Amino acid sequence: MLKLYHANTSVCSQKVRIALAEIGLGYDSVLLNLQQGDQFAPAYTALNPNAVVPTLIDDDLVLLESSLIAEYLDKTYNDSRLMPDDPRQEARVRLWLLRCLAVHAAINTLSFSTFMRDKAFETKSPEEIEAGIARMPDPIMRNKRRDLFAHGLGSDHVEQALRHLHRAFADMSADIGAGTWVSGPAFGLADIGLVAYVDRLDRLGFAGLWEDDFPAVGTWLAAMQARPSYATAIEAFIPEQQAHSQRAGGGKHWPALQDRWNEIRA
Ligand SMILES: N[C@@H](CCC(=O)N[C@@H](CS)C(=O)NCC(=O)O)C(=O)O
């Protein structure tokens, strides 16, 4: 039996749950509370030294990195049906899986410079916030988190994130073309890789990032949200009240974010 260490609203966990649902695989679930610091427990970091979710266990194999886990599941349990046969299209899908790292960094930036920052300030003392950051094993991530908490949307990381997203949305639109999916003519791993990130922006009330310039991204997101896997792998893990507070909490930052976005678009 597969065993998944994951968290309710973590985008990378959502990605793996979508892959599991699309392939039709069951799993033993171990839910971690990231706000309480479950990811730093020694028993967990022995599996995942990065102290992040997800981690998938398949028998004696420990798998890290959400995009690679999705690809492994497709190859091992699904005859690679979510990967195009054509090597050229496969190369494009693999590039998206690699780009997910940068897309994830951008979503992390926009989450922790807005909604997550406000939430941390509301619920924790400065000492508690710093103690949480100090436990992160990666010094670059620690510095980034401190900078986002100090400067919010004024952080330099925000410009980097927006520039990356602008290019990603343009390339997604080109790959969708006249079709429906980023992966090619058929739904596949690039779509699974990207949905949780774009959905997070949507949930934060940031759909203005694509509505005017990249409407194909909005149409693609709606198609992804209509799939049964979205309901079981994403929606079912986000209580209504949390969804509401995410949208309200993110939405109030939209005017300031839009100003920064307009500088990038210009
Ligand atoms: N590249 C990794 C990123 C994993 C990651 O950063 N996960 C986040 C949640 S989406 C996490 O566990 N964060 C823990 C923390 O911020 O302390 C992957 O795709 O699996």
XYZ file of N, CA and C in Angstrom, residues 10-264:
765
model
N -1.546 22.231 1.400
C -0.244 22.377 0.723
C -0.399 22.079 -0.769
N 0.083 23.013 -1.592
C -0.095 22.859 -3.041
C 0.613 21.611 -3.574
N 1.788 21.313 -3.023
C 2.530 20.141 -3.528
C 1.832 18.847 -3.131
N 1.188 18.866 -1.953
C 0.408 17.691 -1.548
C -0.806 17.533 -2.464
N -1.437 18.669 -2.781
C -2.601 18.620 -3.674
C -2.218 17.979 -5.010
N -1.026 18.330 -5.494
C -0.581 17.807 -6.791
C -0.498 16.280 -6.761
N 0.083 15.747 -5.691
C 0.220 14.288 -5.608
C -1.156 13.634 -5.410
N -2.018 14.280 -4.618
C -3.365 13.702 -4.432
C -4.135 13.705 -5.756
N -3.938 14.753 -6.571
C -4.593 14.779 -7.888
C -4.081 13.613 -8.739
N -2.770 13.396 -8.729
C -2.207 12.290 -9.520
C -2.780 10.958 -9.050
N -2.827 10.761 -7.729
C -3.372 9.506 -7.189
C -4.833 9.326 -7.610
N -5.595 10.418 -7.542
C -7.019 10.330 -7.899
C -7.190 10.062 -9.395
N -6.405 10.733 -10.223
C -6.539 10.545 -11.672
C -6.200 9.106 -12.076
N -5.216 8.517 -11.364
C -4.813 7.149 -11.695
C -5.737 6.135 -11.003
N -6.422 6.603 -9.952
C -7.340 5.710 -9.242
C -6.641 4.866 -8.195
N -5.651 5.448 -7.531
C -4.886 4.713 -6.518
C -5.312 5.102 -5.112
N -5.459 4.129 -4.238
C -5.710 4.399 -2.820
C -4.383 4.565 -2.093
N -4.438 5.106 -0.890
C -3.204 5.304 -0.132
C -3.519 5.445 1.351
N -2.522 5.098 2.157
C -2.611 5.394 3.587
C -2.221 6.845 3.771
N -3.023 7.569 4.522
C -2.818 9.008 4.645
C -2.212 9.360 5.999
N -1.110 10.120 5.961
C -0.556 10.677 7.200
C -0.556 12.192 7.032
N -1.511 12.842 7.718
C -1.630 14.294 7.563
C -0.723 15.016 8.550
N 0.064 15.961 8.051
C 0.935 16.766 8.903
C 0.329 18.150 9.055
N 0.504 18.730 10.241
C 0.080 20.115 10.458
C 1.325 21.008 10.342
N 1.431 21.703 9.215
C 2.650 22.490 8.950
C 2.738 23.703 9.875
N 1.574 24.253 10.260
C 1.573 25.420 11.161
C 2.115 25.039 12.538
N 1.836 23.785 12.936
C 2.344 23.327 14.239
C 3.764 22.781 14.169
N 4.317 22.671 12.953
C 5.709 22.244 12.814
C 5.923 20.736 12.763
N 4.852 19.973 12.388
C 5.012 18.507 12.315
C 6.136 18.099 11.351
N 6.392 18.954 10.333
C 7.398 18.604 9.313
C 8.821 18.564 9.864
N 9.012 19.120 11.080
C 10.360 19.162 11.667
C 10.616 17.998 12.635
N 9.622 17.160 12.846
C 9.818 16.016 13.760
C 10.927 15.127 13.204
N 11.869 14.705 14.055
C 12.991 13.895 13.562
C 12.554 12.648 12.779
N 11.449 12.031 13.204
C 11.001 10.829 12.487
C 10.614 11.191 11.049
N 10.109 12.425 10.856
C 9.741 12.831 9.489
C 10.965 13.290 8.686
N 11.846 14.076 9.307
C 13.010 14.551 8.537
C 13.965 13.405 8.204
N 13.829 12.277 8.920
C 14.617 11.096 8.521
C 14.157 10.624 7.141
N 12.868 10.833 6.841
C 12.340 10.469 5.519
C 12.579 11.590 4.520
N 12.292 12.808 4.953
C 12.383 13.968 4.061
C 13.243 15.047 4.736
N 14.561 15.027 4.456
C 15.471 15.959 5.140
C 15.186 17.418 4.812
N 14.378 17.678 3.784
C 14.019 19.065 3.460
C 12.927 19.596 4.390
N 12.347 18.718 5.209
C 11.265 19.098 6.123
C 10.093 19.747 5.390
N 9.724 19.132 4.264
C 8.563 19.613 3.504
C 7.679 18.424 3.137
N 6.434 18.694 2.840
C 5.545 17.678 2.278
C 5.408 17.963 0.785
N 5.115 16.934 0.000
C 4.765 15.565 0.344
C 5.977 14.635 0.363
N 5.750 13.484 1.016
C 6.649 12.336 0.883
C 5.755 11.135 0.612
N 6.123 10.345 -0.389
C 5.352 9.131 -0.691
C 6.232 7.913 -0.426
N 5.651 6.948 0.262
C 6.368 5.694 0.514
C 5.704 4.601 -0.326
N 6.504 3.923 -1.123
C 6.007 2.769 -1.877
C 6.864 1.578 -1.474
N 6.308 0.755 -0.608
C 7.076 -0.365 -0.066
C 8.300 0.185 0.674
N 9.526 -0.140 0.194
C 10.697 0.391 0.905
C 11.277 1.620 0.210
N 10.562 2.137 -0.772
C 11.057 3.289 -1.536
C 10.478 4.586 -0.982
N 11.363 5.541 -0.691
C 10.927 6.851 -0.193
C 11.042 7.848 -1.344
N 9.921 8.453 -1.709
C 9.919 9.359 -2.858
C 9.656 10.793 -2.415
N 10.502 11.703 -2.897
C 10.364 13.134 -2.612
C 10.084 13.866 -3.926
N 9.656 15.090 -3.821
C 9.414 15.999 -4.948
C 8.102 15.644 -5.668
N 7.127 16.538 -5.500
C 5.771 16.256 -5.960
C 5.673 15.922 -7.451
N 6.392 16.649 -8.299
C 6.281 16.380 -9.741
C 6.859 15.012 -10.079
N 7.973 14.680 -9.419
C 8.605 13.378 -9.682
C 7.741 12.247 -9.134
N 7.063 12.505 -8.027
C 6.170 11.486 -7.462
C 5.016 11.218 -8.448
N 4.463 12.299 -9.003
C 3.359 12.130 -9.965
C 3.835 11.315 -11.173
N 5.039 11.626 -11.654
C 5.565 10.909 -12.816
C 5.827 9.432 -12.467
N 6.357 9.203 -11.273
C 6.623 7.824 -10.825
C 5.313 7.025 -10.775
N 4.278 7.633 -10.213
C 2.997 6.921 -10.082
C 2.439 6.563 -11.456
N 2.554 7.516 -12.385
C 2.035 7.272 -13.734
C 2.809 6.148 -14.413
N 4.120 6.169 -14.248
C 4.955 5.155 -14.907
C 4.765 3.774 -14.270
N 4.685 3.756 -12.944
C 4.656 2.478 -12.227
C 3.269 1.831 -12.236
N 2.242 2.667 -12.143
C 0.894 2.104 -11.933
C -0.097 2.447 -13.043
N 0.380 3.138 -14.097
C -0.603 3.631 -15.077
C -0.086 3.515 -16.509
N 0.943 2.703 -16.718
C 1.521 2.539 -18.068
C 1.845 3.876 -18.727
N 2.213 4.854 -17.942
C 2.592 6.191 -18.453
C 1.510 6.819 -19.340
N 0.256 6.508 -19.018
C -0.830 7.048 -19.855
C -0.972 8.565 -19.731
N -0.384 9.141 -18.670
C -0.488 10.599 -18.501
C 0.689 11.330 -19.136
N 1.546 10.590 -19.811
C 2.687 11.198 -20.515
C 2.478 10.968 -22.022
N 2.660 12.016 -22.852
C 2.460 11.804 -24.300
C 3.457 10.786 -24.851
N 3.036 10.049 -25.905
C 3.934 9.072 -26.546
C 4.995 9.777 -27.376
N 4.602 10.868 -28.010
C 5.510 11.592 -28.898
C 6.667 12.200 -28.069
N 7.924 11.812 -28.385
C 9.064 12.303 -27.578
C 9.154 13.826 -27.524
N 8.720 14.504 -28.574
C 8.792 15.974 -28.542
C 7.797 16.543 -27.530
N 6.612 15.952 -27.520
C 5.626 16.427 -26.531
C 6.019 16.009 -25.129
N 6.642 14.839 -25.044
C 7.113 14.381 -23.728
C 8.153 15.370 -23.183
N 9.025 15.836 -24.057
C 10.054 16.796 -23.624
C 9.399 18.066 -23.099
N 8.314 18.490 -23.745
C 7.611 19.707 -23.293
C 6.986 19.485 -21.917
N 6.384 18.312 -21.744
C 5.758 18.013 -20.449
C 6.820 17.963 -19.353
N 7.966 17.349 -19.666
C 9.037 17.278 -18.659
C 9.541 18.672 -18.304
N 9.584 19.546 -19.287
C 10.019 20.911 -18.989
C 9.038 21.569 -18.012
N 7.749 21.317 -18.207
C 6.766 21.875 -17.263
C 6.983 21.314 -15.860
N 7.282 20.011 -15.782
C 7.480 19.403 -14.453
C 8.677 20.042 -13.762
N 9.712 20.367 -14.561
C 10.877 21.067 -13.991
C 10.501 22.496 -13.603
N 9.758 23.155 -14.460
C 9.369 24.550 -14.180
C 8.454 24.660 -12.960
N 7.829 23.555 -12.601
C 6.973 23.579 -11.403
C 7.753 24.066 -10.189
N 9.064 23.810 -10.144
C 9.859 24.271 -8.992
C 9.808 25.790 -8.906
N 9.966 26.456 -10.045
C 9.952 27.925 -10.038
C 8.529 28.456 -9.851
N 7.559 27.745 -10.430
C 6.162 28.170 -10.235
C 5.813 28.029 -8.749
N 6.267 26.940 -8.148
C 6.018 26.764 -6.714
C 6.651 27.904 -5.907
N 7.881 28.268 -6.264
C 8.557 29.362 -5.543
C 7.746 30.655 -5.671
N 7.170 30.880 -6.838
C 6.372 32.100 -7.054
C 5.095 32.072 -6.217
N 4.458 30.914 -6.157
C 3.203 30.796 -5.377
C 3.528 30.926 -3.882
N 4.641 30.352 -3.477
C 5.093 30.495 -2.083
C 5.300 31.982 -1.766
N 5.921 32.707 -2.681
C 6.150 34.147 -2.481
C 4.828 34.901 -2.338
N 3.889 34.632 -3.256
C 2.632 35.397 -3.209
C 1.753 34.989 -2.021
N 1.893 33.759 -1.553
C 1.127 33.342 -0.372
C 1.708 33.962 0.898
N 3.056 33.888 1.037
C 3.672 34.325 2.291
C 3.924 35.830 2.354
N 3.699 36.547 1.250
C 3.795 38.013 1.320
C 2.414 38.632 1.550
N 1.370 37.788 1.564
C 0.005 38.321 1.711
C -0.733 37.569 2.830
N -1.544 36.613 2.417
C -2.443 35.919 3.333
C -1.714 35.206 4.483
N -0.679 34.447 4.160
C 0.022 33.675 5.193
C 0.783 34.599 6.143
N 1.251 35.708 5.617
C 1.948 36.708 6.456
C 0.969 37.290 7.472
N -0.196 37.714 6.973
C -1.215 38.280 7.870
C -1.603 37.272 8.943
N -1.783 36.014 8.491
C -2.217 34.969 9.423
C -1.155 34.752 10.503
N 0.119 34.732 10.092
C 1.198 34.543 11.076
C 1.201 35.707 12.064
N 1.067 36.932 11.568
C 1.096 38.107 12.462
C -0.086 38.112 13.435
N -1.233 37.582 12.940
C -2.434 37.570 13.801
C -2.357 36.510 14.890
N -1.693 35.392 14.604
C -1.792 34.255 15.519
C -0.522 33.982 16.309
N 0.609 34.634 15.939
C 1.871 34.300 16.614
C 2.603 35.565 17.031
N 3.415 35.437 18.063
C 4.261 36.560 18.478
C 5.475 36.608 17.543
N 6.173 37.757 17.468
C 7.380 37.832 16.626
C 8.392 36.742 16.987
N 8.504 36.424 18.278
C 9.465 35.392 18.709
C 9.035 34.012 18.175
N 7.736 33.760 18.234
C 7.255 32.464 17.729
C 7.466 32.360 16.218
N 7.241 33.481 15.518
C 7.441 33.471 14.061
C 8.913 33.169 13.756
N 9.811 33.852 14.436
C 11.234 33.657 14.180
C 11.663 32.233 14.554
N 11.117 31.712 15.652
C 11.478 30.342 16.052
C 11.057 29.340 14.972
N 9.881 29.585 14.361
C 9.409 28.696 13.283
C 10.319 28.774 12.073
N 10.727 29.994 11.730
C 11.594 30.171 10.559
C 12.962 29.522 10.817
N 13.458 29.687 12.037
C 14.792 29.162 12.364
C 14.860 27.637 12.235
N 13.710 26.971 12.268
C 13.710 25.503 12.155
C 13.796 25.036 10.695
N 13.580 25.964 9.744
C 13.637 25.551 8.333
C 15.088 25.195 7.995
N 15.320 24.017 7.413
C 16.711 23.589 7.218
C 17.465 24.364 6.131
N 16.743 24.966 5.181
C 17.417 25.605 4.046
C 17.637 27.097 4.347
N 18.905 27.548 4.423
C 19.163 28.949 4.789
C 18.600 29.934 3.769
N 18.530 29.525 2.521
C 17.989 30.435 1.500
C 16.481 30.611 1.709
N 15.815 29.506 2.020
C 14.375 29.597 2.298
C 14.105 30.397 3.568
N 14.995 30.228 4.559
C 14.821 31.019 5.801
C 14.908 32.511 5.487
N 15.938 32.882 4.722
C 16.106 34.308 4.390
C 14.930 34.835 3.581
N 14.464 34.002 2.673
C 13.316 34.424 1.854
C 12.098 34.671 2.750
N 11.814 33.724 3.653
C 10.633 33.853 4.517
C 10.731 35.116 5.375
N 11.956 35.375 5.910
C 12.133 36.586 6.740
C 11.876 37.836 5.906
N 12.367 37.833 4.679
C 12.198 38.993 3.806
C 10.713 39.212 3.463
N 10.005 38.129 3.178
C 8.573 38.250 2.853
C 7.786 38.761 4.051
N 8.125 38.267 5.237
C 7.420 38.732 6.431
C 7.772 40.187 6.745
N 9.015 40.581 6.453
C 9.416 41.969 6.747
C 8.797 42.954 5.742
N 8.751 42.580 4.473
C 8.385 43.563 3.439
C 7.059 43.291 2.730
N 6.446 42.144 2.953
C 5.179 41.848 2.282
C 5.328 41.984 0.771
N 4.344 42.606 0.153
C 4.379 42.746 -1.309
C 5.485 43.682 -1.790
N 6.157 44.373 -0.852
C 7.294 45.222 -1.231
C 8.585 44.427 -1.418
N 8.564 43.125 -1.131
C 9.789 42.319 -1.249
C 10.224 42.168 -2.704
N 11.554 42.113 -2.915
C 12.074 41.853 -4.268
C 11.638 40.490 -4.801
N 11.374 39.569 -3.880
C 10.929 38.238 -4.327
C 9.620 38.339 -5.117
N 8.833 39.381 -4.822
C 7.536 39.501 -5.488
C 7.735 39.820 -6.977
N 8.681 40.709 -7.277
C 8.928 41.012 -8.697
C 9.393 39.749 -9.428
N 10.298 39.008 -8.791
C 10.790 37.771 -9.407
C 9.625 36.805 -9.667
N 8.746 36.674 -8.659
C 7.601 35.761 -8.796
C 6.691 36.195 -9.944
N 6.404 37.489 -10.010
C 5.478 37.966 -11.044
C 6.081 37.817 -12.435
N 7.385 38.089 -12.548
C 8.030 37.911 -13.861
C 7.948 36.448 -14.282
N 8.190 35.555 -13.339
C 8.139 34.139 -13.689
C 6.716 33.726 -14.086
N 5.740 34.197 -13.317
C 4.347 33.805 -13.623
C 3.901 34.360 -14.964
N 4.355 35.576 -15.283
C 3.970 36.166 -16.568
C 4.440 35.269 -17.715
N 5.686 34.810 -17.609
C 6.218 33.924 -18.659
C 5.502 32.574 -18.639
N 5.247 32.069 -17.441
C 4.584 30.754 -17.346
C 3.188 30.813 -17.959
N 2.424 31.877 -17.676
C 1.067 31.981 -18.224
C 1.109 32.129 -19.750
N 2.096 32.880 -20.241
C 2.219 33.033 -21.700
C 2.523 31.670 -22.330
N 3.426 30.914 -21.720
C 3.799 29.608 -22.285
C 2.677 28.582 -22.122
N 1.957 28.665 -20.996
C 0.798 27.771 -20.843
C -0.221 28.062 -21.938
N -0.487 29.354 -22.172
C -1.479 29.731 -23.194
C -1.050 29.201 -24.556
N 0.253 29.311 -24.850
C 0.748 28.826 -26.153
C 0.584 27.312 -26.251
N 0.881 26.602 -25.167
C 0.784 25.137 -25.215
C -0.670 24.662 -25.256
N -1.554 25.409 -24.599
C -2.986 25.053 -24.671
C -3.466 25.281 -26.105
N -3.046 26.388 -26.692
C -3.408 26.687 -28.082
C -4.906 26.642 -28.287
N -5.324 25.902 -29.322
C -6.759 25.778 -29.591
C -7.347 24.596 -28.828
N -6.522 23.911 -28.041
C -7.004 22.727 -27.324
C -7.457 23.058 -25.915
N -7.400 22.056 -25.039
C -7.888 22.224 -23.668
C -6.765 22.112 -22.646
N -5.733 21.290 -22.972
C -4.757 20.905 -21.946
C -3.371 21.444 -22.241
N -2.593 21.639 -21.179
C -1.205 22.086 -21.334
C -0.336 20.926 -21.825
N -0.691 19.695 -21.423
C 0.147 18.530 -21.736
C 0.168 18.182 -23.225
N -0.788 18.687 -23.992
C -0.881 18.325 -25.412
C -2.329 18.072 -25.748
N -2.585 17.271 -26.793
C -3.989 17.003 -27.141
C -4.726 16.298 -26.000
N -3.994 15.498 -25.216
C -4.650 14.773 -24.118
C -4.236 15.366 -22.767
N -5.132 15.255 -21.808
C -4.856 15.637 -20.422
C -3.654 14.829 -19.909
N -2.821 15.439 -19.078
C -1.676 14.669 -18.599
C -0.906 15.338 -17.471
N 0.359 14.930 -17.347
C 1.165 15.298 -16.175
C 1.461 16.787 -16.054
N 1.542 17.500 -17.176
C 1.784 18.944 -17.054
C 0.572 19.616 -16.405
N -0.622 19.159 -16.780
C -1.846 19.719 -16.178
C -1.894 19.403 -14.684
N -1.560 18.154 -14.346
C -1.550 17.744 -12.933
C -0.508 18.557 -12.171
N 0.640 18.782 -12.824
C 1.718 19.519 -12.160
C 1.344 20.946 -11.843
N 0.540 21.572 -12.703
C 0.299 23.021 -12.583
C -0.969 23.400 -11.831
N -1.946 22.503 -11.770
C -3.276 22.943 -11.324
C -3.285 23.515 -9.907
N -2.562 22.866 -8.983
C -2.649 23.324 -7.589
C -2.117 24.749 -7.446
N -1.116 25.096 -8.241
C -0.510 26.428 -8.128
C -1.467 27.510 -8.634
N -2.050 27.260 -9.803
C -2.954 28.267 -10.367
C -4.218 28.360 -9.518
N -4.653 27.196 -9.020
C -5.839 27.179 -8.149
C -5.585 27.996 -6.879
N -4.373 27.924 -6.306
C -4.063 28.697 -5.100
C -4.213 30.197 -5.386
N -3.709 30.620 -6.546
C -3.829 32.047 -6.891
C -5.304 32.428 -7.022
N -6.060 31.544 -7.640
C -7.497 31.780 -7.797
C -8.161 31.902 -6.422
N -7.797 30.988 -5.515
C -8.384 30.994 -4.171
C -7.996 32.217 -3.367
N -6.848 32.824 -3.698
C -6.430 34.041 -2.998
C -7.064 35.293 -3.631
N -7.857 35.088 -4.679
C -8.492 36.239 -5.327
C -7.561 36.958 -6.300
N -6.571 36.214 -6.848
C -5.588 36.823 -7.738
C -5.802 36.423 -9.203
N -7.042 36.056 -9.564
C -7.293 35.618 -10.945
C -7.036 36.729 -11.955
N -6.972 37.973 -11.463
C -6.634 39.097 -12.353
C -5.261 38.942 -12.991
N -4.441 38.016 -12.465
C -3.122 37.790 -13.063
C -3.228 37.180 -14.458
N -4.337 36.525 -14.757
C -4.464 35.943 -16.097
C -5.717 36.409 -16.846
N -6.680 36.971 -16.130
C -7.987 37.213 -16.771
C -7.889 38.065 -18.035
N -7.105 39.136 -17.990
C -7.057 40.024 -19.148
C -6.106 39.520 -20.232
N -4.907 39.119 -19.801
C -3.861 38.819 -20.789
C -3.842 37.356 -21.228
N -4.263 36.472 -20.346
C -4.121 35.042 -20.634
C -5.425 34.305 -20.323
N -6.517 34.629 -21.043
C -7.808 34.005 -20.717
C -7.793 32.478 -20.867
N -6.884 31.961 -21.723
C -6.828 30.501 -21.898
C -6.479 29.814 -20.577
N -5.725 30.509 -19.716
C -5.361 29.921 -18.419
C -6.615 29.767 -17.553
N -7.499 30.761 -17.611
C -8.756 30.691 -16.849
C -9.651 29.568 -17.350
N -9.718 29.419 -18.680
C -10.555 28.355 -19.250
C -9.991 26.987 -18.864
N -8.650 26.881 -18.927
C -7.980 25.623 -18.533
C -8.250 25.311 -17.057
N -8.149 26.342 -16.194
C -8.365 26.115 -14.759
C -9.788 25.614 -14.514
N -10.747 26.217 -15.207
C -12.148 25.778 -15.032
C -12.298 24.319 -15.460
N -11.607 23.924 -16.542
C -11.684 22.520 -16.990
C -11.058 21.604 -15.945
N -9.961 22.048 -15.335
C -9.319 21.242 -14.289
C -10.228 21.135 -13.064
N -10.868 22.255 -12.713
C -11.717 22.264 -11.514
C -12.981 21.425 -11.705
N -13.325 21.154 -12.966
C -14.524 20.348 -13.237
C -14.228 18.842 -13.177
N -12.960 18.468 -13.105
C -12.632 17.039 -13.067
C -12.919 16.477 -11.667
N -13.395 15.229 -11.596
C -13.684 14.639 -10.273
C -12.463 14.664 -9.352
N -11.255 14.563 -9.892
C -10.045 14.540 -9.047
C -9.909 15.842 -8.259
N -10.379 16.949 -8.823
C -10.258 18.237 -8.128
C -11.099 18.222 -6.842
N -12.298 17.655 -6.953
C -13.189 17.630 -5.783
C -12.587 16.782 -4.666
N -12.033 15.628 -5.023
C -11.544 14.732 -3.965
C -10.154 15.108 -3.471
N -9.329 15.662 -4.333
C -7.916 15.883 -3.953
C -7.640 17.296 -3.451
N -8.462 18.256 -3.860
C -8.229 19.640 -3.413
C -9.397 20.127 -2.552
N -10.578 20.175 -3.159
C -11.726 20.785 -2.468
C -12.055 20.097 -1.141
N -12.013 18.770 -1.147
C -12.423 18.025 0.055
C -11.509 18.307 1.248
N -10.319 18.824 0.986
C -9.360 19.075 2.069
C -9.393 20.520 2.571
N -10.268 21.352 1.976
C -10.305 22.754 2.398
C -11.701 23.075 2.922
N -11.846 23.184 4.252
C -13.169 23.501 4.793
C -13.661 24.844 4.241
N -14.985 24.945 4.127
C -15.626 26.133 3.529
C -15.142 27.429 4.191
N -15.063 27.392 5.514
C -14.679 28.617 6.238
C -13.238 29.033 5.901
N -12.375 28.033 5.744
C -10.981 28.336 5.397
C -10.895 28.885 3.967
N -11.689 28.305 3.074
C -11.719 28.788 1.688
C -12.158 30.245 1.668
N -13.151 30.538 2.486
C -13.677 31.898 2.542
C -12.616 32.858 3.089
N -11.949 32.464 4.176
C -10.974 33.390 4.778
C -9.759 33.561 3.868
N -9.415 32.523 3.106
C -8.315 32.646 2.128
C -8.656 33.696 1.067
N -9.878 33.605 0.552
C -10.267 34.532 -0.523
C -10.346 35.963 0.006
N -10.948 36.110 1.200
C -11.072 37.459 1.765
C -9.690 37.997 2.142
N -8.875 37.129 2.755
C -7.550 37.559 3.215
C -6.605 37.873 2.073
N -6.688 37.113 0.990
C -5.839 37.392 -0.180
C -6.371 38.591 -0.943
N -7.701 38.615 -1.101
C -8.343 39.633 -1.941
C -8.011 41.054 -1.529
N -7.827 41.264 -0.242
C -7.566 42.645 0.176
C -6.183 43.116 -0.286
N -5.313 42.180 -0.692
C -3.993 42.556 -1.207
C -4.007 42.754 -2.727
N -5.130 42.415 -3.380
C -5.131 42.454 -4.834
C -4.804 43.847 -5.404
N -5.383 44.930 -4.875
C -5.059 46.231 -5.477
C -3.547 46.512 -5.484
N -2.857 46.211 -4.374
C -1.401 46.457 -4.329
C -0.664 45.504 -5.265
N -1.139 44.258 -5.307
C -0.490 43.284 -6.195
C -0.711 43.674 -7.657
N -1.904 44.162 -7.939
C -2.224 44.561 -9.306
C -1.294 45.686 -9.777
N -0.983 46.613 -8.865
C -0.050 47.685 -9.230
C 1.300 47.110 -9.642
N 1.774 46.130 -8.867
C 3.075 45.525 -9.201
C 2.976 44.726 -10.506
N 1.839 44.085 -10.707
C 1.612 43.298 -11.928
C 1.608 44.213 -13.155
N 0.983 45.354 -12.997
C 0.921 46.291 -14.138
C 2.305 46.783 -14.528
N 3.209 46.894 -13.540
C 4.596 47.282 -13.879
C 5.262 46.187 -14.723
N 4.979 44.947 -14.403
C 5.586 43.829 -15.138
C 5.009 43.742 -16.550
